Amino acid sequence: MLKLTAKALACAAALSFAGLIQADESPIIIKFAHVVAEHTPKGQGALLFKKMAEERLPGKVRVEVYPNSSLFGDGKEMEALMLGDVHMLAPSLAKFEHYAKAIQIFDLPFLFDDMAAVDRFQQGPQGQALLKSMESKGITGLAYWHNGMKQLSSNKPLYEPKDARGLKFRVQSSAVLDEQFKALRAAPRKMSFAEVYQGLQTGVVNGTENTWSNYESQKVHEVQKYMTASDHGLIDYMVITNTKFWNGLPTDIRTELDAVLAEVSVEVNRQAAELNERSRQTIVEAGTTEIIPLTPEQRAKWRDAMRPVWKKFEDEIGADLIEAAEQANQVGVPGA
């Protein structure tokens, strides 16, 4: 009888201890950092991911969002991810050239006709393969998030490629974007996103390229007299995570987070076009910047001036990949 009582007490103690462990179990913290304002497509996506993840996994996951370079800036966020100091990022696709050369395809000027073509390529086999192309370096791509097509800005009107000669343009840290402006006989200057306003205000650079929503959120229209509606390139983001961290999550939690991210991505990409249109209208109404539309003939001149950049990076990116991206401009192409 004494032995049974002792056994029962031991079992009760074990169950009690297990219950205490469960009760004290803290949620998994996911730090999601980015470098833009909260009301941009990326900013809204991060907040929606937080909301949905915490609703679907109550008490199991807590997502901490750090916008506007408040945790890590442009130059430090990738290093922080590799060290595990942050768990999710959504860098511009231009940031990955040192990790997978093929991702440079998204920086090629005038490659995609519109965002529908971008969607067809990213959701096709080649685009999906690019998400996994950095796993050997410890980075897993989870999704593509749109911002939109890029426009040119300057302190002088840009109607034709020759108008850009001699000007200093801010660029992201990208060899392709360097060559894009060199093809125009302009001078590219690498600069973090957070420094753009001051750089334009002080004349360190004369112009830049970005989407309407990024221009409006950073008030670039206050320090640029002209914006050319060029739609010459793409600013999209890849939502990425530390591969070891992601694979180390419990399977049920990781599966649910994947599902949440898929839903969030659809909504982010739907909202991106609407936000860019609203931002463009805000810039128009501010009255500080003249927006210059391009005729088909003018656009063709810009495209011809920048097209040699494709050839320059063909070996690094892959001719077949560039061809697949071009085919995505055609509606209904199988696999596009």
PDB file of N, CA, C and O in Angstrom, residues 180-240:
ATOM      1  N   GLN A 180      22.694  50.264 -65.102  1.00  0.00           N
ATOM      2  CA  GLN A 180      21.524  50.894 -65.711  1.00  0.00           C
ATOM      3  C   GLN A 180      21.754  52.384 -65.893  1.00  0.00           C
ATOM      4  O   GLN A 180      21.479  52.955 -66.959  1.00  0.00           O
ATOM      5  N   PHE A 181      22.264  53.051 -64.860  1.00  0.00           N
ATOM      6  CA  PHE A 181      22.482  54.491 -64.961  1.00  0.00           C
ATOM      7  C   PHE A 181      23.756  54.832 -65.727  1.00  0.00           C
ATOM      8  O   PHE A 181      23.822  55.877 -66.390  1.00  0.00           O
ATOM      9  N   LYS A 182      24.734  53.953 -65.657  1.00  0.00           N
ATOM     10  CA  LYS A 182      25.926  54.177 -66.485  1.00  0.00           C
ATOM     11  C   LYS A 182      25.575  54.107 -67.974  1.00  0.00           C
ATOM     12  O   LYS A 182      26.178  54.812 -68.798  1.00  0.00           O
ATOM     13  N   ALA A 183      24.591  53.265 -68.311  1.00  0.00           N
ATOM     14  CA  ALA A 183      24.142  53.179 -69.701  1.00  0.00           C
ATOM     15  C   ALA A 183      23.536  54.498 -70.168  1.00  0.00           C
ATOM     16  O   ALA A 183      23.515  54.789 -71.373  1.00  0.00           O
ATOM     17  N   LEU A 184      23.048  55.291 -69.222  1.00  0.00           N
ATOM     18  CA  LEU A 184      22.490  56.611 -69.535  1.00  0.00           C
ATOM     19  C   LEU A 184      23.545  57.706 -69.456  1.00  0.00           C
ATOM     20  O   LEU A 184      23.228  58.886 -69.625  1.00  0.00           O
ATOM     21  N   ARG A 185      24.791  57.307 -69.152  1.00  0.00           N
ATOM     22  CA  ARG A 185      25.891  58.251 -68.918  1.00  0.00           C
ATOM     23  C   ARG A 185      25.600  59.133 -67.705  1.00  0.00           C
ATOM     24  O   ARG A 185      25.986  60.311 -67.665  1.00  0.00           O
ATOM     25  N   ALA A 186      24.937  58.555 -66.747  1.00  0.00           N
ATOM     26  CA  ALA A 186      24.696  59.212 -65.470  1.00  0.00           C
ATOM     27  C   ALA A 186      25.576  58.543 -64.412  1.00  0.00           C
ATOM     28  O   ALA A 186      26.205  57.512 -64.672  1.00  0.00           O
ATOM     29  N   ALA A 187      25.618  59.128 -63.216  1.00  0.00           N
ATOM     30  CA  ALA A 187      26.490  58.618 -62.150  1.00  0.00           C
ATOM     31  C   ALA A 187      25.647  58.006 -61.039  1.00  0.00           C
ATOM     32  O   ALA A 187      24.923  58.723 -60.348  1.00  0.00           O
ATOM     33  N   PRO A 188      25.712  56.680 -60.866  1.00  0.00           N
ATOM     34  CA  PRO A 188      24.977  56.049 -59.761  1.00  0.00           C
ATOM     35  C   PRO A 188      25.689  56.273 -58.435  1.00  0.00           C
ATOM     36  O   PRO A 188      26.921  56.273 -58.370  1.00  0.00           O
ATOM     37  N   ARG A 189      24.913  56.459 -57.373  1.00  0.00           N
ATOM     38  CA  ARG A 189      25.464  56.626 -56.024  1.00  0.00           C
ATOM     39  C   ARG A 189      24.691  55.723 -55.069  1.00  0.00           C
ATOM     40  O   ARG A 189      23.488  55.901 -54.882  1.00  0.00           O
ATOM     41  N   LYS A 190      25.359  54.766 -54.480  1.00  0.00           N
ATOM     42  CA  LYS A 190      24.707  53.877 -53.513  1.00  0.00           C
ATOM     43  C   LYS A 190      24.384  54.664 -52.249  1.00  0.00           C
ATOM     44  O   LYS A 190      25.220  55.394 -51.728  1.00  0.00           O
ATOM     45  N   MET A 191      23.168  54.470 -51.768  1.00  0.00           N
ATOM     46  CA  MET A 191      22.716  55.211 -50.593  1.00  0.00           C
ATOM     47  C   MET A 191      21.576  54.439 -49.953  1.00  0.00           C
ATOM     48  O   MET A 191      20.720  53.892 -50.657  1.00  0.00           O
ATOM     49  N   SER A 192      21.545  54.365 -48.629  1.00  0.00           N
ATOM     50  CA  SER A 192      20.467  53.654 -47.959  1.00  0.00           C
ATOM     51  C   SER A 192      19.154  54.407 -48.132  1.00  0.00           C
ATOM     52  O   SER A 192      19.134  55.634 -48.331  1.00  0.00           O
ATOM     53  N   PHE A 193      18.063  53.673 -48.025  1.00  0.00           N
ATOM     54  CA  PHE A 193      16.732  54.251 -48.218  1.00  0.00           C
ATOM     55  C   PHE A 193      16.470  55.390 -47.238  1.00  0.00           C
ATOM     56  O   PHE A 193      15.882  56.422 -47.590  1.00  0.00           O
ATOM     57  N   ALA A 194      16.935  55.244 -46.012  1.00  0.00           N
ATOM     58  CA  ALA A 194      16.675  56.250 -44.981  1.00  0.00           C
ATOM     59  C   ALA A 194      17.410  57.556 -45.247  1.00  0.00           C
ATOM     60  O   ALA A 194      17.047  58.599 -44.681  1.00  0.00           O
ATOM     61  N   GLU A 195      18.428  57.530 -46.100  1.00  0.00           N
ATOM     62  CA  GLU A 195      19.227  58.733 -46.370  1.00  0.00           C
ATOM     63  C   GLU A 195      18.807  59.476 -47.633  1.00  0.00           C
ATOM     64  O   GLU A 195      19.348  60.537 -47.938  1.00  0.00           O
ATOM     65  N   VAL A 196      17.828  58.931 -48.351  1.00  0.00           N
ATOM     66  CA  VAL A 196      17.486  59.478 -49.667  1.00  0.00           C
ATOM     67  C   VAL A 196      16.985  60.917 -49.590  1.00  0.00           C
ATOM     68  O   VAL A 196      17.427  61.790 -50.350  1.00  0.00           O
ATOM     69  N   TYR A 197      16.058  61.192 -48.686  1.00  0.00           N
ATOM     70  CA  TYR A 197      15.486  62.535 -48.598  1.00  0.00           C
ATOM     71  C   TYR A 197      16.577  63.577 -48.385  1.00  0.00           C
ATOM     72  O   TYR A 197      16.651  64.573 -49.112  1.00  0.00           O
ATOM     73  N   GLN A 198      17.434  63.331 -47.417  1.00  0.00           N
ATOM     74  CA  GLN A 198      18.497  64.294 -47.132  1.00  0.00           C
ATOM     75  C   GLN A 198      19.475  64.399 -48.297  1.00  0.00           C
ATOM     76  O   GLN A 198      19.953  65.488 -48.621  1.00  0.00           O
ATOM     77  N   GLY A 199      19.769  63.268 -48.925  1.00  0.00           N
ATOM     78  CA  GLY A 199      20.679  63.290 -50.054  1.00  0.00           C
ATOM     79  C   GLY A 199      20.157  64.135 -51.202  1.00  0.00           C
ATOM     80  O   GLY A 199      20.908  64.878 -51.847  1.00  0.00           O
ATOM     81  N   LEU A 200      18.872  64.036 -51.472  1.00  0.00           N
ATOM     82  CA  LEU A 200      18.255  64.849 -52.521  1.00  0.00           C
ATOM     83  C   LEU A 200      18.155  66.314 -52.094  1.00  0.00           C
ATOM     84  O   LEU A 200      18.368  67.222 -52.894  1.00  0.00           O
ATOM     85  N   GLN A 201      17.839  66.528 -50.833  1.00  0.00           N
ATOM     86  CA  GLN A 201      17.678  67.892 -50.320  1.00  0.00           C
ATOM     87  C   GLN A 201      18.990  68.673 -50.372  1.00  0.00           C
ATOM     88  O   GLN A 201      19.010  69.864 -50.694  1.00  0.00           O
ATOM     89  N   THR A 202      20.086  67.988 -50.066  1.00  0.00           N
ATOM     90  CA  THR A 202      21.381  68.660 -50.004  1.00  0.00           C
ATOM     91  C   THR A 202      22.136  68.637 -51.330  1.00  0.00           C
ATOM     92  O   THR A 202      23.193  69.256 -51.452  1.00  0.00           O
ATOM     93  N   GLY A 203      21.614  67.898 -52.313  1.00  0.00           N
ATOM     94  CA  GLY A 203      22.270  67.846 -53.614  1.00  0.00           C
ATOM     95  C   GLY A 203      23.376  66.820 -53.718  1.00  0.00           C
ATOM     96  O   GLY A 203      24.122  66.811 -54.709  1.00  0.00           O
ATOM     97  N   VAL A 204      23.512  65.952 -52.722  1.00  0.00           N
ATOM     98  CA  VAL A 204      24.481  64.860 -52.829  1.00  0.00           C
ATOM     99  C   VAL A 204      24.140  63.997 -54.037  1.00  0.00           C
ATOM    100  O   VAL A 204      25.018  63.495 -54.733  1.00  0.00           O
ATOM    101  N   VAL A 205      22.848  63.826 -54.284  1.00  0.00           N
ATOM    102  CA  VAL A 205      22.368  63.208 -55.513  1.00  0.00           C
ATOM    103  C   VAL A 205      21.315  64.123 -56.136  1.00  0.00           C
ATOM    104  O   VAL A 205      20.674  64.915 -55.445  1.00  0.00           O
ATOM    105  N   ASN A 206      21.163  64.007 -57.453  1.00  0.00           N
ATOM    106  CA  ASN A 206      20.219  64.863 -58.183  1.00  0.00           C
ATOM    107  C   ASN A 206      18.879  64.202 -58.439  1.00  0.00           C
ATOM    108  O   ASN A 206      17.896  64.867 -58.744  1.00  0.00           O
ATOM    109  N   GLY A 207      18.866  62.877 -58.346  1.00  0.00           N
ATOM    110  CA  GLY A 207      17.642  62.161 -58.663  1.00  0.00           C
ATOM    111  C   GLY A 207      17.684  60.755 -58.108  1.00  0.00           C
ATOM    112  O   GLY A 207      18.674  60.328 -57.496  1.00  0.00           O
ATOM    113  N   THR A 208      16.605  60.018 -58.338  1.00  0.00           N
ATOM    114  CA  THR A 208      16.535  58.646 -57.861  1.00  0.00           C
ATOM    115  C   THR A 208      15.496  57.885 -58.672  1.00  0.00           C
ATOM    116  O   THR A 208      14.941  58.427 -59.650  1.00  0.00           O
ATOM    117  N   GLU A 209      15.230  56.646 -58.282  1.00  0.00           N
ATOM    118  CA  GLU A 209      14.168  55.848 -58.882  1.00  0.00           C
ATOM    119  C   GLU A 209      13.441  55.151 -57.746  1.00  0.00           C
ATOM    120  O   GLU A 209      14.064  54.686 -56.791  1.00  0.00           O
ATOM    121  N   ASN A 210      12.123  55.100 -57.839  1.00  0.00           N
ATOM    122  CA  ASN A 210      11.352  54.417 -56.810  1.00  0.00           C
ATOM    123  C   ASN A 210       9.900  54.326 -57.261  1.00  0.00           C
ATOM    124  O   ASN A 210       9.539  54.800 -58.338  1.00  0.00           O
ATOM    125  N   THR A 211       9.098  53.716 -56.414  1.00  0.00           N
ATOM    126  CA  THR A 211       7.668  53.605 -56.702  1.00  0.00           C
ATOM    127  C   THR A 211       6.945  54.814 -56.132  1.00  0.00           C
ATOM    128  O   THR A 211       7.454  55.532 -55.267  1.00  0.00           O
ATOM    129  N   TRP A 212       5.712  55.012 -56.590  1.00  0.00           N
ATOM    130  CA  TRP A 212       4.926  56.147 -56.108  1.00  0.00           C
ATOM    131  C   TRP A 212       4.743  56.092 -54.600  1.00  0.00           C
ATOM    132  O   TRP A 212       4.838  57.117 -53.916  1.00  0.00           O
ATOM    133  N   SER A 213       4.475  54.907 -54.073  1.00  0.00           N
ATOM    134  CA  SER A 213       4.216  54.817 -52.632  1.00  0.00           C
ATOM    135  C   SER A 213       5.461  55.135 -51.812  1.00  0.00           C
ATOM    136  O   SER A 213       5.381  55.801 -50.778  1.00  0.00           O
ATOM    137  N   ASN A 214       6.628  54.696 -52.264  1.00  0.00           N
ATOM    138  CA  ASN A 214       7.856  55.025 -51.539  1.00  0.00           C
ATOM    139  C   ASN A 214       8.201  56.498 -51.666  1.00  0.00           C
ATOM    140  O   ASN A 214       8.689  57.116 -50.716  1.00  0.00           O
ATOM    141  N   TYR A 215       7.957  57.074 -52.835  1.00  0.00           N
ATOM    142  CA  TYR A 215       8.171  58.516 -52.990  1.00  0.00           C
ATOM    143  C   TYR A 215       7.307  59.303 -52.012  1.00  0.00           C
ATOM    144  O   TYR A 215       7.767  60.210 -51.322  1.00  0.00           O
ATOM    145  N   GLU A 216       6.045  58.940 -51.962  1.00  0.00           N
ATOM    146  CA  GLU A 216       5.110  59.699 -51.133  1.00  0.00           C
ATOM    147  C   GLU A 216       5.390  59.492 -49.645  1.00  0.00           C
ATOM    148  O   GLU A 216       5.366  60.434 -48.850  1.00  0.00           O
ATOM    149  N   SER A 217       5.702  58.257 -49.245  1.00  0.00           N
ATOM    150  CA  SER A 217       5.922  57.980 -47.822  1.00  0.00           C
ATOM    151  C   SER A 217       7.171  58.680 -47.296  1.00  0.00           C
ATOM    152  O   SER A 217       7.221  59.085 -46.135  1.00  0.00           O
ATOM    153  N   GLN A 218       8.173  58.839 -48.143  1.00  0.00           N
ATOM    154  CA  GLN A 218       9.409  59.503 -47.734  1.00  0.00           C
ATOM    155  C   GLN A 218       9.437  60.981 -48.119  1.00  0.00           C
ATOM    156  O   GLN A 218      10.455  61.646 -47.954  1.00  0.00           O
ATOM    157  N   LYS A 219       8.308  61.463 -48.638  1.00  0.00           N
ATOM    158  CA  LYS A 219       8.155  62.885 -48.996  1.00  0.00           C
ATOM    159  C   LYS A 219       9.209  63.350 -50.003  1.00  0.00           C
ATOM    160  O   LYS A 219       9.661  64.495 -49.980  1.00  0.00           O
ATOM    161  N   VAL A 220       9.594  62.449 -50.894  1.00  0.00           N
ATOM    162  CA  VAL A 220      10.582  62.790 -51.915  1.00  0.00           C
ATOM    163  C   VAL A 220      10.062  63.903 -52.826  1.00  0.00           C
ATOM    164  O   VAL A 220      10.841  64.722 -53.330  1.00  0.00           O
ATOM    165  N   HIS A 221       8.746  63.973 -53.004  1.00  0.00           N
ATOM    166  CA  HIS A 221       8.178  65.016 -53.867  1.00  0.00           C
ATOM    167  C   HIS A 221       8.405  66.415 -53.301  1.00  0.00           C
ATOM    168  O   HIS A 221       8.225  67.403 -54.016  1.00  0.00           O
ATOM    169  N   GLU A 222       8.804  66.505 -52.054  1.00  0.00           N
ATOM    170  CA  GLU A 222       9.122  67.819 -51.488  1.00  0.00           C
ATOM    171  C   GLU A 222      10.490  68.328 -51.945  1.00  0.00           C
ATOM    172  O   GLU A 222      10.769  69.521 -51.879  1.00  0.00           O
ATOM    173  N   VAL A 223      11.350  67.401 -52.399  1.00  0.00           N
ATOM    174  CA  VAL A 223      12.723  67.786 -52.756  1.00  0.00           C
ATOM    175  C   VAL A 223      13.082  67.402 -54.192  1.00  0.00           C
ATOM    176  O   VAL A 223      14.253  67.424 -54.563  1.00  0.00           O
ATOM    177  N   GLN A 224      12.080  67.055 -54.997  1.00  0.00           N
ATOM    178  CA  GLN A 224      12.300  66.761 -56.422  1.00  0.00           C
ATOM    179  C   GLN A 224      11.249  67.490 -57.241  1.00  0.00           C
ATOM    180  O   GLN A 224      10.048  67.377 -56.984  1.00  0.00           O
ATOM    181  N   LYS A 225      11.711  68.210 -58.227  1.00  0.00           N
ATOM    182  CA  LYS A 225      10.802  69.024 -59.035  1.00  0.00           C
ATOM    183  C   LYS A 225      10.081  68.210 -60.096  1.00  0.00           C
ATOM    184  O   LYS A 225       8.994  68.595 -60.538  1.00  0.00           O
ATOM    185  N   TYR A 226      10.699  67.098 -60.515  1.00  0.00           N
ATOM    186  CA  TYR A 226      10.131  66.335 -61.632  1.00  0.00           C
ATOM    187  C   TYR A 226      10.153  64.835 -61.336  1.00  0.00           C
ATOM    188  O   TYR A 226      11.079  64.319 -60.718  1.00  0.00           O
ATOM    189  N   MET A 227       9.114  64.156 -61.807  1.00  0.00           N
ATOM    190  CA  MET A 227       9.074  62.696 -61.796  1.00  0.00           C
ATOM    191  C   MET A 227       8.592  62.230 -63.162  1.00  0.00           C
ATOM    192  O   MET A 227       7.580  62.732 -63.666  1.00  0.00           O
ATOM    193  N   THR A 228       9.313  61.299 -63.739  1.00  0.00           N
ATOM    194  CA  THR A 228       8.960  60.753 -65.047  1.00  0.00           C
ATOM    195  C   THR A 228       8.277  59.402 -64.857  1.00  0.00           C
ATOM    196  O   THR A 228       8.841  58.502 -64.224  1.00  0.00           O
ATOM    197  N   ALA A 229       7.074  59.274 -65.395  1.00  0.00           N
ATOM    198  CA  ALA A 229       6.301  58.027 -65.271  1.00  0.00           C
ATOM    199  C   ALA A 229       6.871  57.010 -66.255  1.00  0.00           C
ATOM    200  O   ALA A 229       6.311  56.759 -67.326  1.00  0.00           O
ATOM    201  N   SER A 230       7.984  56.409 -65.879  1.00  0.00           N
ATOM    202  CA  SER A 230       8.741  55.552 -66.798  1.00  0.00           C
ATOM    203  C   SER A 230       8.379  54.077 -66.699  1.00  0.00           C
ATOM    204  O   SER A 230       8.556  53.339 -67.674  1.00  0.00           O
ATOM    205  N   ASP A 231       7.902  53.613 -65.543  1.00  0.00           N
ATOM    206  CA  ASP A 231       7.610  52.179 -65.354  1.00  0.00           C
ATOM    207  C   ASP A 231       8.751  51.322 -65.885  1.00  0.00           C
ATOM    208  O   ASP A 231       8.537  50.294 -66.527  1.00  0.00           O
ATOM    209  N   HIS A 232       9.972  51.739 -65.599  1.00  0.00           N
ATOM    210  CA  HIS A 232      11.122  51.096 -66.242  1.00  0.00           C
ATOM    211  C   HIS A 232      11.652  49.875 -65.503  1.00  0.00           C
ATOM    212  O   HIS A 232      12.441  49.107 -66.059  1.00  0.00           O
ATOM    213  N   GLY A 233      11.252  49.710 -64.270  1.00  0.00           N
ATOM    214  CA  GLY A 233      11.784  48.587 -63.503  1.00  0.00           C
ATOM    215  C   GLY A 233      10.843  48.208 -62.381  1.00  0.00           C
ATOM    216  O   GLY A 233       9.731  48.715 -62.276  1.00  0.00           O
ATOM    217  N   LEU A 234      11.321  47.311 -61.560  1.00  0.00           N
ATOM    218  CA  LEU A 234      10.481  46.709 -60.530  1.00  0.00           C
ATOM    219  C   LEU A 234      11.092  46.917 -59.155  1.00  0.00           C
ATOM    220  O   LEU A 234      12.300  46.776 -58.980  1.00  0.00           O
ATOM    221  N   ILE A 235      10.244  47.290 -58.203  1.00  0.00           N
ATOM    222  CA  ILE A 235      10.642  47.165 -56.798  1.00  0.00           C
ATOM    223  C   ILE A 235       9.675  46.186 -56.159  1.00  0.00           C
ATOM    224  O   ILE A 235       8.495  46.469 -55.983  1.00  0.00           O
ATOM    225  N   ASP A 236      10.192  45.029 -55.881  1.00  0.00           N
ATOM    226  CA  ASP A 236       9.464  44.000 -55.162  1.00  0.00           C
ATOM    227  C   ASP A 236      10.337  43.537 -54.014  1.00  0.00           C
ATOM    228  O   ASP A 236      11.541  43.834 -53.970  1.00  0.00           O
ATOM    229  N   TYR A 237       9.738  42.801 -53.118  1.00  0.00           N
ATOM    230  CA  TYR A 237      10.455  42.303 -51.963  1.00  0.00           C
ATOM    231  C   TYR A 237      10.350  40.785 -51.916  1.00  0.00           C
ATOM    232  O   TYR A 237       9.363  40.214 -52.374  1.00  0.00           O
ATOM    233  N   MET A 238      11.362  40.183 -51.357  1.00  0.00           N
ATOM    234  CA  MET A 238      11.274  38.767 -51.034  1.00  0.00           C
ATOM    235  C   MET A 238      11.219  38.646 -49.511  1.00  0.00           C
ATOM    236  O   MET A 238      12.122  39.119 -48.819  1.00  0.00           O
ATOM    237  N   VAL A 239      10.154  38.056 -49.031  1.00  0.00           N
ATOM    238  CA  VAL A 239      10.075  37.774 -47.604  1.00  0.00           C
ATOM    239  C   VAL A 239      10.998  36.598 -47.332  1.00  0.00           C
ATOM    240  O   VAL A 239      10.853  35.533 -47.941  1.00  0.00           O
ATOM    241  N   ILE A 240      11.962  36.803 -46.448  1.00  0.00           N
ATOM    242  CA  ILE A 240      12.967  35.774 -46.188  1.00  0.00           C
ATOM    243  C   ILE A 240      13.065  35.487 -44.696  1.00  0.00           C
ATOM    244  O   ILE A 240      12.635  36.277 -43.857  1.00  0.00           O
TER     245      ILE A 240
END
